[in-house]
Short mmCIF file of C-alpha atoms in Angstrom, two decimals:
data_model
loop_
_atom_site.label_atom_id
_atom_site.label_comp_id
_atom_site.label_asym_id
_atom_site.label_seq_id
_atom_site.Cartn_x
_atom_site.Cartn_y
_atom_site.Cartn_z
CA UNK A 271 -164.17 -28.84 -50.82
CA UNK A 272 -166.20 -29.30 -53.79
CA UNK A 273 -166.41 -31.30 -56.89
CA UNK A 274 -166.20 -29.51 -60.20
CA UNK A 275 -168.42 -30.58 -62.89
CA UNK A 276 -167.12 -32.77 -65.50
CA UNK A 277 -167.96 -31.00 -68.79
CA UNK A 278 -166.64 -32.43 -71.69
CA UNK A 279 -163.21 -30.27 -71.77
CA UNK A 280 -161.98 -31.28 -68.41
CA UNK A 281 -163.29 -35.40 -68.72
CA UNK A 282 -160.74 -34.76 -72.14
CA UNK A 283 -157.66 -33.49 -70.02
CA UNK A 284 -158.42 -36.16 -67.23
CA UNK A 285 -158.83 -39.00 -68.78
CA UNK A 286 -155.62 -40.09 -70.63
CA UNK A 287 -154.19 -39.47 -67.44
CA UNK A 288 -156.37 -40.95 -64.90
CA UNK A 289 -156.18 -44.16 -67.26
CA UNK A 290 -152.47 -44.02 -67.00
CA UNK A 291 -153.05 -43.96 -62.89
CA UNK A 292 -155.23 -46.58 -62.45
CA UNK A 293 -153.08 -48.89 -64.54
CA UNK A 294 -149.95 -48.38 -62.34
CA UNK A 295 -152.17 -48.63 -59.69
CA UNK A 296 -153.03 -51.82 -61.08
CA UNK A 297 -150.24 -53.15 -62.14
CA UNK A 298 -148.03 -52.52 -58.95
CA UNK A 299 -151.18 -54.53 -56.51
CA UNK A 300 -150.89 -57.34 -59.19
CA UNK A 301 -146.94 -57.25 -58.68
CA UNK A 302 -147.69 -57.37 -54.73
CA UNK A 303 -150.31 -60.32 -54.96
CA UNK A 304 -148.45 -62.69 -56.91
CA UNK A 305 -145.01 -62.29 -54.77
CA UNK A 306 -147.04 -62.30 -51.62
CA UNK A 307 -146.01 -65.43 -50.60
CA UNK A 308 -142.25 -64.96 -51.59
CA UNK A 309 -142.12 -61.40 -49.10
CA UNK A 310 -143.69 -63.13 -45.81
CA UNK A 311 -141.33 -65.53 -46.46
CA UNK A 312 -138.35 -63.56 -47.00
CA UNK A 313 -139.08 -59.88 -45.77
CA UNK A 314 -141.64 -59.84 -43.08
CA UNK A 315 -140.27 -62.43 -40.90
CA UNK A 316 -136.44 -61.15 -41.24
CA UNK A 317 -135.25 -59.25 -39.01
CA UNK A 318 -134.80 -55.77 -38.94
CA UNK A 319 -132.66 -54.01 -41.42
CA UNK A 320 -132.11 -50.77 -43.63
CA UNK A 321 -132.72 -53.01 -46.31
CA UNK A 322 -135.80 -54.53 -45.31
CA UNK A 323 -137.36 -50.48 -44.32
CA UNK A 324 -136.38 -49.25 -47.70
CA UNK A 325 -138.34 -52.02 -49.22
CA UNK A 326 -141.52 -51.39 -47.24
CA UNK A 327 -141.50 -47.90 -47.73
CA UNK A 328 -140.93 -48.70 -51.52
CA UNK A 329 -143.27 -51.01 -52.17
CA UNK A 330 -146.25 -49.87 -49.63
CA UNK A 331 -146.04 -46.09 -49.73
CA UNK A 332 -145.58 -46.63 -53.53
CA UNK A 333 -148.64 -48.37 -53.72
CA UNK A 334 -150.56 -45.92 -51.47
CA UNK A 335 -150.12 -42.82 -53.27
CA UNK A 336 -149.94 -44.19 -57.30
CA UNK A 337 -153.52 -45.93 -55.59
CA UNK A 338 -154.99 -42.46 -54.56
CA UNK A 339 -153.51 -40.86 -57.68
CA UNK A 340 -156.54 -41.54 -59.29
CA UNK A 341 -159.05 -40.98 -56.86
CA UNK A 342 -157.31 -37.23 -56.10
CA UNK A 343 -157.88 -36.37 -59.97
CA UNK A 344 -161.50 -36.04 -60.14
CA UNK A 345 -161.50 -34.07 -56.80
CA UNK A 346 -161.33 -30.51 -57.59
CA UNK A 347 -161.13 -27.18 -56.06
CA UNK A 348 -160.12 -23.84 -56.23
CA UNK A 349 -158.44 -23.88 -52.81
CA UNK A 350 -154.80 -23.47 -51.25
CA UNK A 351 -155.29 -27.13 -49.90
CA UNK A 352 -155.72 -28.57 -53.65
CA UNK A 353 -152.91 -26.50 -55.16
CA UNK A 354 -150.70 -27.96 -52.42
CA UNK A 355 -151.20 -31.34 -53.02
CA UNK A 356 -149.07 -31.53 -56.15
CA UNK A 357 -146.18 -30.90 -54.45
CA UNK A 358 -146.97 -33.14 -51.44
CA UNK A 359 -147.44 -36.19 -53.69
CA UNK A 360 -144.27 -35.10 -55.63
CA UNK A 361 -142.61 -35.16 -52.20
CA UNK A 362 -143.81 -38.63 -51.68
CA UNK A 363 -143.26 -40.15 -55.15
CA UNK A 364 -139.48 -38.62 -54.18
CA UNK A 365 -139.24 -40.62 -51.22
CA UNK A 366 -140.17 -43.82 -52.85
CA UNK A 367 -137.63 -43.34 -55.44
CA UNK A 368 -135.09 -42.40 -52.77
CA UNK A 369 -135.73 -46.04 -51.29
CA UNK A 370 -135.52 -47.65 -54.57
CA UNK A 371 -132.48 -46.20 -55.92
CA UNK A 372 -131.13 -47.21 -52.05
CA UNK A 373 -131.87 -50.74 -53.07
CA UNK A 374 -130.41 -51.05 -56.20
CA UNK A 375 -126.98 -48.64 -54.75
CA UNK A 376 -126.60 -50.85 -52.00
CA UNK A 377 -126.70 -54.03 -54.62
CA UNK A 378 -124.19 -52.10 -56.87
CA UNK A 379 -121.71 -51.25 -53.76
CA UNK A 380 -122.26 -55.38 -53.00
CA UNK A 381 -121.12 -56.68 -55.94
CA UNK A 382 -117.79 -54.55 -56.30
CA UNK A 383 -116.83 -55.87 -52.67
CA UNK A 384 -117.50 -52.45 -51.00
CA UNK A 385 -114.49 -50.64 -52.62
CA UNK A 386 -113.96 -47.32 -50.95
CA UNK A 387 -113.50 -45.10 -53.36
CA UNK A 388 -116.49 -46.45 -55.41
CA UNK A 389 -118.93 -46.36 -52.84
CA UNK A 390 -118.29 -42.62 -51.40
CA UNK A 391 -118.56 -41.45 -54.70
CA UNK A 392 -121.50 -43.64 -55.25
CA UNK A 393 -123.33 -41.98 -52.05
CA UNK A 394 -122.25 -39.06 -53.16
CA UNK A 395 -123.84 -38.59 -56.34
CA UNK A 396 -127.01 -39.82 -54.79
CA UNK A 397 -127.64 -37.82 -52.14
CA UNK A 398 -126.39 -35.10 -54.38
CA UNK A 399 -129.30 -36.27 -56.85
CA UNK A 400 -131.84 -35.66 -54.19
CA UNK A 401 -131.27 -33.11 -52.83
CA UNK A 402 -131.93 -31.26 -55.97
CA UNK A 403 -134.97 -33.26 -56.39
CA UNK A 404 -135.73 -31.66 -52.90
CA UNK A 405 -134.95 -28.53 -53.67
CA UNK A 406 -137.10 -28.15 -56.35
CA UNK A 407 -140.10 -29.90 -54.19
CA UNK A 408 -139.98 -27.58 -51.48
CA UNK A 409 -139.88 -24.63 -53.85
CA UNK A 410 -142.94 -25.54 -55.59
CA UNK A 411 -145.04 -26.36 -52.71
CA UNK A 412 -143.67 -23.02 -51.24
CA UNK A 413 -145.10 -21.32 -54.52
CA UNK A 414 -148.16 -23.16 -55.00
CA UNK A 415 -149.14 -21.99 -50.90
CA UNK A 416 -148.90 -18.33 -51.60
CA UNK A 417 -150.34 -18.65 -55.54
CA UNK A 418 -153.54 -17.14 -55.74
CA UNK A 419 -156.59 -19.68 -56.46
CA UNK A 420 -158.40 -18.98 -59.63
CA UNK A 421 -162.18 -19.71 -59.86
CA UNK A 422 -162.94 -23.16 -61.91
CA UNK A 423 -159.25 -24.57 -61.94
CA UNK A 424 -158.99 -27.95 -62.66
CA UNK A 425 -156.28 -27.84 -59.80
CA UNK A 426 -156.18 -31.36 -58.77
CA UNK A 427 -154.92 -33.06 -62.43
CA UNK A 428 -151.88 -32.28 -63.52
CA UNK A 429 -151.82 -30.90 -67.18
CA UNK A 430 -148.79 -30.34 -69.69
CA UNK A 431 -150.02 -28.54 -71.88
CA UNK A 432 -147.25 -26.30 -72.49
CA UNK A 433 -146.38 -26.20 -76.04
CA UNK A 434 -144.75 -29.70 -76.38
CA UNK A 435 -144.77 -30.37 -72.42
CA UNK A 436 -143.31 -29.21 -69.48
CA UNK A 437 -139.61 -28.30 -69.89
CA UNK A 438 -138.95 -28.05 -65.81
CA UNK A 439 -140.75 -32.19 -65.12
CA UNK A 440 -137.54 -32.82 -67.74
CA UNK A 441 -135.36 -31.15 -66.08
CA UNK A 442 -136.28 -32.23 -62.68
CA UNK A 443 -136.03 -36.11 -63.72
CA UNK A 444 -132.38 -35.87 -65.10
CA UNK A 445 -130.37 -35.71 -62.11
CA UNK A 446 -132.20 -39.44 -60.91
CA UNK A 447 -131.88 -40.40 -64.76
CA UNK A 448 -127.90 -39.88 -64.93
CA UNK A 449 -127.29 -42.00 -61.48
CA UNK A 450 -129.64 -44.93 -62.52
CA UNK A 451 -127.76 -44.63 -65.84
CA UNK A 452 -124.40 -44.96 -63.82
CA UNK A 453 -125.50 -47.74 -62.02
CA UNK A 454 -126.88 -49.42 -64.98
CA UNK A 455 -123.05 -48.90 -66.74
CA UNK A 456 -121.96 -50.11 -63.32
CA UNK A 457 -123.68 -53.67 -63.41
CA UNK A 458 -122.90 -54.34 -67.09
CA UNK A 459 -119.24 -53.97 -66.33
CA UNK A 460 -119.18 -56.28 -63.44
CA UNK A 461 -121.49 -58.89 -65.91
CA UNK A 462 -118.57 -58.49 -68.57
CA UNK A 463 -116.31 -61.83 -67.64
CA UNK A 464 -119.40 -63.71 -67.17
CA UNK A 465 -120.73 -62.27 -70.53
CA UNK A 466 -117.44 -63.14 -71.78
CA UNK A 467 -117.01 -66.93 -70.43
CA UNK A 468 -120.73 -67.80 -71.41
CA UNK A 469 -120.06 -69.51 -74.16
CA UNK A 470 -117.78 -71.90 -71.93
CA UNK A 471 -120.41 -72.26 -69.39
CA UNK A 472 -123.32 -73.04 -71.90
CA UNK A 473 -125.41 -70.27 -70.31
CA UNK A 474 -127.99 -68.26 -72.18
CA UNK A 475 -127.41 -64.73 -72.41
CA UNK A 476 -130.66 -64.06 -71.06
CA UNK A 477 -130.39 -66.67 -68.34
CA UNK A 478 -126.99 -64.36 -67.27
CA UNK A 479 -129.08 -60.90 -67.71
CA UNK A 480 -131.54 -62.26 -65.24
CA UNK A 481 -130.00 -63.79 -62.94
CA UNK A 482 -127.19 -61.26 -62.19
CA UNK A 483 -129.72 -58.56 -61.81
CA UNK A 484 -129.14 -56.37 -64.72
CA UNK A 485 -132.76 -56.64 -66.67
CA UNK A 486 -133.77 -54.68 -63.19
CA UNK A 487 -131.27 -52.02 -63.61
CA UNK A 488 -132.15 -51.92 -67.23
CA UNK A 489 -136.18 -51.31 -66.41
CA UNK A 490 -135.28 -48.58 -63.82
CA UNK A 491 -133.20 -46.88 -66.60
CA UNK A 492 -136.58 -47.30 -69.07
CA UNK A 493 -138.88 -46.27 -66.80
CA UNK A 494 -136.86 -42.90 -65.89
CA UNK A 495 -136.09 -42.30 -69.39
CA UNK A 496 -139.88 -42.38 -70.54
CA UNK A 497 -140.86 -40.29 -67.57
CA UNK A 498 -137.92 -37.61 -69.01
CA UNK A 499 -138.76 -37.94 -72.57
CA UNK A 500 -142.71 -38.58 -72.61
CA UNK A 501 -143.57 -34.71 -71.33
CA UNK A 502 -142.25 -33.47 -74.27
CA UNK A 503 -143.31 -35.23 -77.36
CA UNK A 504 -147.08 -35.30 -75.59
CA UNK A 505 -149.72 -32.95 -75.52
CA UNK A 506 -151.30 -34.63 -73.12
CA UNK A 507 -149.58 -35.95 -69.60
CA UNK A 508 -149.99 -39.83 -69.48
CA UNK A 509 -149.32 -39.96 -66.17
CA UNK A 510 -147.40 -42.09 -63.93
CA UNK A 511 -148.16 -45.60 -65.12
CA UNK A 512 -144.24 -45.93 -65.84
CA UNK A 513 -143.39 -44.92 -62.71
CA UNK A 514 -144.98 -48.31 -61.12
CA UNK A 515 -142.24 -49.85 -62.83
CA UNK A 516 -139.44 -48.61 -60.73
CA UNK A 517 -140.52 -49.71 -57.41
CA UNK A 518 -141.56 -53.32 -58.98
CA UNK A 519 -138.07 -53.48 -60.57
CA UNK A 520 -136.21 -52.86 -57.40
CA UNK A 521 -138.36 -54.60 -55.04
CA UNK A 522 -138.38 -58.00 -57.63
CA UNK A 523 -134.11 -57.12 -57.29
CA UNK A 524 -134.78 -57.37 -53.77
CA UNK A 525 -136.78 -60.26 -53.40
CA UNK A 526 -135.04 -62.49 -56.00
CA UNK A 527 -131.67 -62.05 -53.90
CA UNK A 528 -132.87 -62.74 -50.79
CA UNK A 529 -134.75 -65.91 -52.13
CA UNK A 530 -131.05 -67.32 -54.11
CA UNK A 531 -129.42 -66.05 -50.81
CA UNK A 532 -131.49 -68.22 -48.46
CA UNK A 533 -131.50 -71.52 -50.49
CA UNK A 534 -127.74 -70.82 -50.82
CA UNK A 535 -127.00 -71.03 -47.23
CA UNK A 536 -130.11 -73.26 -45.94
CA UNK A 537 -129.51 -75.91 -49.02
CA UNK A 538 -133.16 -75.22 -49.93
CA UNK A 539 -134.65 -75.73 -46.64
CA UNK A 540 -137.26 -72.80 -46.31
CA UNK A 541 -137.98 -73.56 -42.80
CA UNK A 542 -134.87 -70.42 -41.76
CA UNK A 543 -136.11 -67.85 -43.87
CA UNK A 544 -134.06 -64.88 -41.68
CA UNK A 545 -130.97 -66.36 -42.70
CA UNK A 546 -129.52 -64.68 -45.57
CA UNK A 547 -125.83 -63.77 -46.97
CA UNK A 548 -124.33 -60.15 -46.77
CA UNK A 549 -124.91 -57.44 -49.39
CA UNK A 550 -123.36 -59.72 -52.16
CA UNK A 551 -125.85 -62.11 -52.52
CA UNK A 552 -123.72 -63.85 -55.56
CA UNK A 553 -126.33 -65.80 -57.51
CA UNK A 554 -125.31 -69.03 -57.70
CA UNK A 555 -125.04 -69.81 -61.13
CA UNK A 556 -124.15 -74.06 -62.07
CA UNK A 557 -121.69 -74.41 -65.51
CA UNK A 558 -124.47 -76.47 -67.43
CA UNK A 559 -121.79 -78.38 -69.05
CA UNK A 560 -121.72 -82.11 -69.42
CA UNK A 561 -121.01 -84.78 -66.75
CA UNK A 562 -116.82 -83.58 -66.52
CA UNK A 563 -117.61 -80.29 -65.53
CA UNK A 564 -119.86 -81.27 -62.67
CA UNK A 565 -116.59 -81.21 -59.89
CA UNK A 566 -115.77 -78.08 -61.50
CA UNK A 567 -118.82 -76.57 -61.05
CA UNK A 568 -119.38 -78.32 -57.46
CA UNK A 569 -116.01 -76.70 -56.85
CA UNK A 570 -116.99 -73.21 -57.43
CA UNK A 571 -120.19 -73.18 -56.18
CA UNK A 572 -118.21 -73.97 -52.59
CA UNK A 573 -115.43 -71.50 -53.17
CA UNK A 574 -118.13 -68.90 -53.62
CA UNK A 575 -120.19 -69.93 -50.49
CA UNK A 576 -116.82 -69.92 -48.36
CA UNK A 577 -116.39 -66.62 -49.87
CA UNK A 578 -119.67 -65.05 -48.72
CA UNK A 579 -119.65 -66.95 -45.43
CA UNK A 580 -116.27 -65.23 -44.57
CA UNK A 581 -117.75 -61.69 -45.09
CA UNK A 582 -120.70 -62.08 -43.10
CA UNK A 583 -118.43 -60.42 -40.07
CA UNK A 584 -116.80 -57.72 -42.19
CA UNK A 585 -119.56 -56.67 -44.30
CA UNK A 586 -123.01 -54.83 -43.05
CA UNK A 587 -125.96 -57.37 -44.85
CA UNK A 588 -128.16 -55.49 -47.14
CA UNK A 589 -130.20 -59.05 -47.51
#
């Protein structure tokens, strides 16, 4: 393969969106660095888990291919090989999102105790989501194999440039967009009697958001919306660099609940770090009150422990 020439047309195209690649890039290896210490602890030395894969493959894979993302840009060709490369990486990005949104259902199916009904419709309406998503990936790799290659085709970059953007990227992103959004609904409803005893419990609204999980949920939802709406008010395609922000969200999701869920059950010792709750992985939140409500609060926090501790043989651990 060779390199095309960068004449001033084609270093326009590329270079809002090879910006936009090498800052996910960035961001997401700045993300890894500073929790590095926080995943040997908690991930790599667990054990074994479906959990623990679909982080990995989240969080690694993710990196890998928003990392080459720029690299693949400027490396041009008017060649089968090139054409089908969209598509592969499209399959890819797929995959990671597949393991992310398996996270953050898994957390969702948790915290509403594993009700039946819930979670098969749940599961349902995810694989349902991909599967279109898959559908429409294997077509257009199909299409772009037996497409004829045109002579100086700036195949590698990917270009909307479609009158307003690319109606089908839209279309392709709202069957992900609606389940996030559902799970997202989903996690507000089961904050709504904390949201509603705050004021009892002295705790900050934000302190509540964060700590139950939700601000993740809310970033997913952000990130998918921008990738939806973006295409079309842009001439010119920015990109992934939002996309870095769904496996970050999910994987920080991750990471904070198995951190809570280990210096819940080890009493802050760190020297256990493969002990962890079930898929519930209540944060343990103390009432903040004065001196009267300590008890209280002491109280709870053992009534919830008990709680977890008496699921750990009837529930499968997502932790």
């Amino acid at each position: 393969m060779s390199t095309l020439a960068l004449t001033p047309g084609v270093t326009s195209e590329a270079f809002p969106y090879v910006c936009s690649e090498l800052a996910a890039a960035a961001l997401f290896t700045y993300d890894i660095l500073i929790c590095l210490d926080e995943e040997i602890t908690h991930v790599w030395w667990s054990p074994r888990s479906i959990p623990k894969t679909l982080f990995m493959v989240s969080r690694y894979v993710g990196l890998a291919v928003i990392g080459t993302m720029p690299v693949i840009a400027f490396y041009a060709d008017p060649s089968a090989a090139c054409r089908a490369y969209l598509p592969v990486q499209f399959l890819v990005l797929q995959a990671v999102a597949f393991c992310c949104d398996g996270l953050l259902l898994m957390r969702v199916a948790a915290v509403f105790n594993h009700k039946r009904w819930l979670c098969r419709t749940l599961y349902g309406l995810y694989t349902l989501a991909y599967l279109i998503e898959s559908a429409i990936a294997i077509l257009n790799f199909v299409t772009s194999l037996k497409a004829t290659p045109v002579p100086d085709e700036w195949d590698c970059i990917i270009t909307r440039h479609a009158s307003g953007g690319n109606l089908l990227d839209t279309i392709v992103t709202l069957p992900i967009l609606i389940f996030n959004l559902i799970l997202f609904t989903l996690t507000v409803i089961h904050l709504s009697p904390y949201w509603r005893a705050r004021e009892k419990n002295q705790t900050h609204i934000l302190t509540l958001i964060l700590e139950e999980g939700t601000i993740y949920f809310a970033i997913v939802c952000a990130a998918l919306l921008a990738e939806t709406i973006v295409p079309l008010l842009l001439t010119d395609d920015l990109g992934v660099a939002w996309l870095a922000l769904i496996p970050i969200a999910s994987n920080r999701l991750f990471l904070s609940l198995r951190a809570a869920a280990s210096g819940s059950l080890n009493s802050g010792d760190d020297t256990n770090p493969v002990s962890y709750t079930p898929a519930s992985a209540l944060v343990v939140r103390p009432s903040g009150g004065s001196e009267q409500t300590t008890g209280q609060s002491t109280s709870n926090v053992v009534q919830r422990l008990n709680t977890v501790s008496s699921r750990l043989s009837t529930t499968t651990p997502w932790m």
